[in-house]
mmCIF file of C-alpha atoms in Angstrom:
data_model
loop_
_atom_site.group_PDB
_atom_site.id
_atom_site.type_symbol
_atom_site.label_atom_id
_atom_site.label_comp_id
_atom_site.label_asym_id
_atom_site.label_seq_id
_atom_site.Cartn_x
_atom_site.Cartn_y
_atom_site.Cartn_z
ATOM 1 C CA UNK A 1 0.000 0.000 0.000
ATOM 2 C CA UNK A 2 1.509 3.279 -1.142
ATOM 3 C CA UNK A 3 1.096 6.433 0.875
ATOM 4 C CA UNK A 4 2.221 10.018 0.678
ATOM 5 C CA UNK A 5 4.767 9.369 3.445
ATOM 6 C CA UNK A 6 6.420 6.668 1.358
ATOM 7 C CA UNK A 7 6.494 8.994 -1.678
ATOM 8 C CA UNK A 8 8.041 11.803 0.368
ATOM 9 C CA UNK A 9 10.643 9.430 1.802
ATOM 10 C CA UNK A 10 11.552 8.215 -1.666
ATOM 11 C CA UNK A 11 11.738 11.794 -2.903
ATOM 12 C CA UNK A 12 14.069 12.976 -0.143
ATOM 13 C CA UNK A 13 16.232 9.873 -0.672
ATOM 14 C CA UNK A 14 16.469 11.042 -4.301
ATOM 15 C CA UNK A 15 14.735 7.912 -5.612
ATOM 16 C CA UNK A 16 12.601 9.789 -8.131
ATOM 17 C CA UNK A 17 11.358 6.721 -10.012
ATOM 18 C CA UNK A 18 9.914 5.160 -6.863
ATOM 19 C CA UNK A 19 8.403 8.494 -5.798
ATOM 20 C CA UNK A 20 6.799 8.885 -9.232
ATOM 21 C CA UNK A 21 5.277 5.383 -9.141
ATOM 22 C CA UNK A 22 4.047 5.962 -5.589
ATOM 23 C CA UNK A 23 2.419 9.269 -6.551
ATOM 24 C CA UNK A 24 0.708 7.529 -9.472
ATOM 25 C CA UNK A 25 -0.669 4.859 -7.139
ATOM 26 C CA UNK A 26 -1.954 7.429 -4.645
ATOM 27 C CA UNK A 27 -3.514 9.523 -7.409
ATOM 28 C CA UNK A 28 -5.234 6.432 -8.834
ATOM 29 C CA UNK A 29 -7.129 6.095 -5.547
ATOM 30 C CA UNK A 30 -7.935 9.805 -5.066
ATOM 31 C CA UNK A 31 -7.057 12.143 -7.888
ATOM 32 C CA UNK A 32 -8.024 15.283 -5.984
ATOM 33 C CA UNK A 33 -5.134 15.263 -3.522
ATOM 34 C CA UNK A 34 -3.307 18.521 -4.278
ATOM 35 C CA UNK A 35 -0.274 17.688 -2.147
ATOM 36 C CA UNK A 36 0.352 14.522 -4.165
ATOM 37 C CA UNK A 37 -0.045 16.452 -7.423
ATOM 38 C CA UNK A 38 2.509 19.006 -6.213
ATOM 39 C CA UNK A 39 4.943 16.280 -5.188
ATOM 40 C CA UNK A 40 4.493 14.587 -8.565
ATOM 41 C CA UNK A 41 5.248 17.870 -10.371
ATOM 42 C CA UNK A 42 8.384 18.360 -8.289
ATOM 43 C CA UNK A 43 9.491 14.754 -8.922
ATOM 44 C CA UNK A 44 8.971 15.092 -12.665
ATOM 45 C CA UNK A 45 10.869 18.389 -12.653
ATOM 46 C CA UNK A 46 13.795 16.918 -10.750
ATOM 47 C CA UNK A 47 14.157 13.868 -12.982
ATOM 48 C CA UNK A 48 17.044 14.084 -15.386
ATOM 49 C CA UNK A 49 16.879 12.406 -18.758
ATOM 50 C CA UNK A 50 20.238 12.876 -20.515
ATOM 51 C CA UNK A 51 19.899 12.830 -24.270
ATOM 52 C CA UNK A 52 22.906 11.117 -25.852
ATOM 53 C CA UNK A 53 22.123 12.552 -29.269
ATOM 54 C CA UNK A 54 22.550 16.117 -28.077
ATOM 55 C CA UNK A 55 25.834 15.443 -26.308
ATOM 56 C CA UNK A 56 28.426 18.008 -27.309
ATOM 57 C CA UNK A 57 31.889 16.595 -27.942
ATOM 58 C CA UNK A 58 34.398 19.354 -28.686
ATOM 59 C CA UNK A 59 37.035 18.760 -31.307
ATOM 60 C CA UNK A 60 40.757 18.842 -30.582
ATOM 61 C CA UNK A 61 41.064 22.245 -32.283
ATOM 62 C CA UNK A 62 38.409 23.757 -30.051
ATOM 63 C CA UNK A 63 40.158 22.388 -26.988
ATOM 64 C CA UNK A 64 43.568 23.751 -27.984
ATOM 65 C CA UNK A 65 42.478 27.113 -29.407
ATOM 66 C CA UNK A 66 40.096 28.181 -26.640
ATOM 67 C CA UNK A 67 40.830 31.814 -25.755
ATOM 68 C CA UNK A 68 38.904 31.717 -22.500
ATOM 69 C CA UNK A 69 40.687 28.695 -21.067
ATOM 70 C CA UNK A 70 42.905 30.626 -18.656
ATOM 71 C CA UNK A 71 39.964 32.772 -17.501
ATOM 72 C CA UNK A 72 38.094 29.774 -16.098
ATOM 73 C CA UNK A 73 38.436 29.383 -12.322
ATOM 74 C CA UNK A 74 40.165 26.281 -11.057
ATOM 75 C CA UNK A 75 38.053 24.418 -8.526
ATOM 76 C CA UNK A 76 39.479 21.540 -6.544
ATOM 77 C CA UNK A 77 37.388 18.457 -5.903
ATOM 78 C CA UNK A 78 37.644 18.934 -2.142
ATOM 79 C CA UNK A 79 37.342 22.716 -2.231
ATOM 80 C CA UNK A 80 35.179 24.472 0.330
ATOM 81 C CA UNK A 81 33.583 26.607 -2.375
ATOM 82 C CA UNK A 82 32.842 23.710 -4.715
ATOM 83 C CA UNK A 83 29.313 23.600 -6.101
ATOM 84 C CA UNK A 84 27.038 21.316 -4.124
ATOM 85 C CA UNK A 85 24.595 20.077 -6.750
ATOM 86 C CA UNK A 86 21.030 20.456 -5.484
ATOM 87 C CA UNK A 87 19.549 22.771 -2.909
ATOM 88 C CA UNK A 88 18.050 19.868 -0.953
ATOM 89 C CA UNK A 89 21.228 19.665 1.112
ATOM 90 C CA UNK A 90 20.346 23.013 2.671
ATOM 91 C CA UNK A 91 16.687 22.180 3.173
ATOM 92 C CA UNK A 92 15.007 24.309 0.484
ATOM 93 C CA UNK A 93 13.349 23.616 -2.829
ATOM 94 C CA UNK A 94 15.227 23.943 -6.082
ATOM 95 C CA UNK A 95 14.782 26.930 -8.393
ATOM 96 C CA UNK A 96 12.930 24.684 -10.814
ATOM 97 C CA UNK A 97 9.992 24.656 -8.432
ATOM 98 C CA UNK A 98 10.251 27.886 -6.477
ATOM 99 C CA UNK A 99 9.277 31.050 -8.404
ATOM 100 C CA UNK A 100 11.755 33.915 -8.402
ATOM 101 C CA UNK A 101 9.169 36.648 -7.773
ATOM 102 C CA UNK A 102 5.633 36.656 -6.461
ATOM 103 C CA UNK A 103 4.250 37.506 -9.884
ATOM 104 C CA UNK A 104 6.340 35.023 -11.870
ATOM 105 C CA UNK A 105 5.272 31.556 -12.913
ATOM 106 C CA UNK A 106 7.275 28.618 -11.528
ATOM 107 C CA UNK A 107 9.383 26.720 -14.024
ATOM 108 C CA UNK A 108 7.042 23.749 -13.773
ATOM 109 C CA UNK A 109 4.515 25.854 -15.675
ATOM 110 C CA UNK A 110 1.732 25.176 -13.210
ATOM 111 C CA UNK A 111 0.321 28.007 -11.147
ATOM 112 C CA UNK A 112 -3.000 28.180 -9.379
ATOM 113 C CA UNK A 113 -5.547 30.757 -10.448
ATOM 114 C CA UNK A 114 -5.262 34.146 -8.738
ATOM 115 C CA UNK A 115 -2.198 33.115 -6.755
ATOM 116 C CA UNK A 116 -0.297 36.268 -7.741
ATOM 117 C CA UNK A 117 -3.312 38.589 -7.565
ATOM 118 C CA UNK A 118 -3.717 40.419 -4.283
ATOM 119 C CA UNK A 119 -7.333 41.372 -3.805
ATOM 120 C CA UNK A 120 -7.555 44.232 -1.341
ATOM 121 C CA UNK A 121 -9.013 47.718 -1.120
ATOM 122 C CA UNK A 122 -5.920 49.698 -2.198
ATOM 123 C CA UNK A 123 -7.531 50.820 -5.448
ATOM 124 C CA UNK A 124 -10.652 52.144 -3.754
ATOM 125 C CA UNK A 125 -8.535 53.775 -1.065
ATOM 126 C CA UNK A 126 -6.393 55.498 -3.705
ATOM 127 C CA UNK A 127 -9.500 56.888 -5.394
ATOM 128 C CA UNK A 128 -10.904 58.220 -2.119
ATOM 129 C CA UNK A 129 -7.738 60.090 -1.038
ATOM 130 C CA UNK A 130 -7.784 63.868 -1.385
ATOM 131 C CA UNK A 131 -5.843 65.455 -4.251
ATOM 132 C CA UNK A 132 -4.903 69.034 -5.106
ATOM 133 C CA UNK A 133 -5.745 70.893 -8.298
ATOM 134 C CA UNK A 134 -2.168 70.959 -9.599
ATOM 135 C CA UNK A 135 -1.106 67.360 -9.252
ATOM 136 C CA UNK A 136 -2.454 63.826 -9.198
ATOM 137 C CA UNK A 137 -0.488 62.981 -6.064
ATOM 138 C CA UNK A 138 -2.263 62.698 -2.731
ATOM 139 C CA UNK A 139 -2.102 65.640 -0.346
ATOM 140 C CA UNK A 140 0.021 63.705 2.119
ATOM 141 C CA UNK A 141 2.859 63.264 -0.381
ATOM 142 C CA UNK A 142 2.807 66.968 -1.333
ATOM 143 C CA UNK A 143 2.926 68.167 2.256
ATOM 144 C CA UNK A 144 5.827 65.837 2.871
ATOM 145 C CA UNK A 145 7.763 67.465 0.036
ATOM 146 C CA UNK A 146 7.122 71.081 1.031
ATOM 147 C CA UNK A 147 10.191 71.529 3.291
ATOM 148 C CA UNK A 148 12.444 70.230 0.511
ATOM 149 C CA UNK A 149 11.611 73.059 -1.915
ATOM 150 C CA UNK A 150 13.603 75.687 -0.023
ATOM 151 C CA UNK A 151 16.712 73.620 0.594
ATOM 152 C CA UNK A 152 19.909 74.152 -1.341
ATOM 153 C CA UNK A 153 21.543 70.964 -2.548
#
């Protein structure tokens, strides 16, 4: 019997195939479980399918005549600043899942409706604020700028 706990354990052990099969089994029983759908999207995003046909093999001339070769930083295998691989070692999600801004779409391509829209009364409040005849700015911003007019820079 497959459960969400087993899928999460497989995911954090980086066994993406087992986590994918487990998510499929859980979704076959109840397809409305949003947490399982999210885990399945993350698992499918984290899977890596290397394509051998698109593998780039540089020629000997490109290796010898590379102008930027000495500009590349040398990183030791046991260096402290060596790249770590995935972000899971630090406890966060990878950038493939986490959006960069609140208004941006995650790289999985799935976003819930109205997740970036903030529905509040700022628009109505901006209409109701008092304005002067000379500018479209509210009175509070103009009175805050008054002392600055007489200053010498």
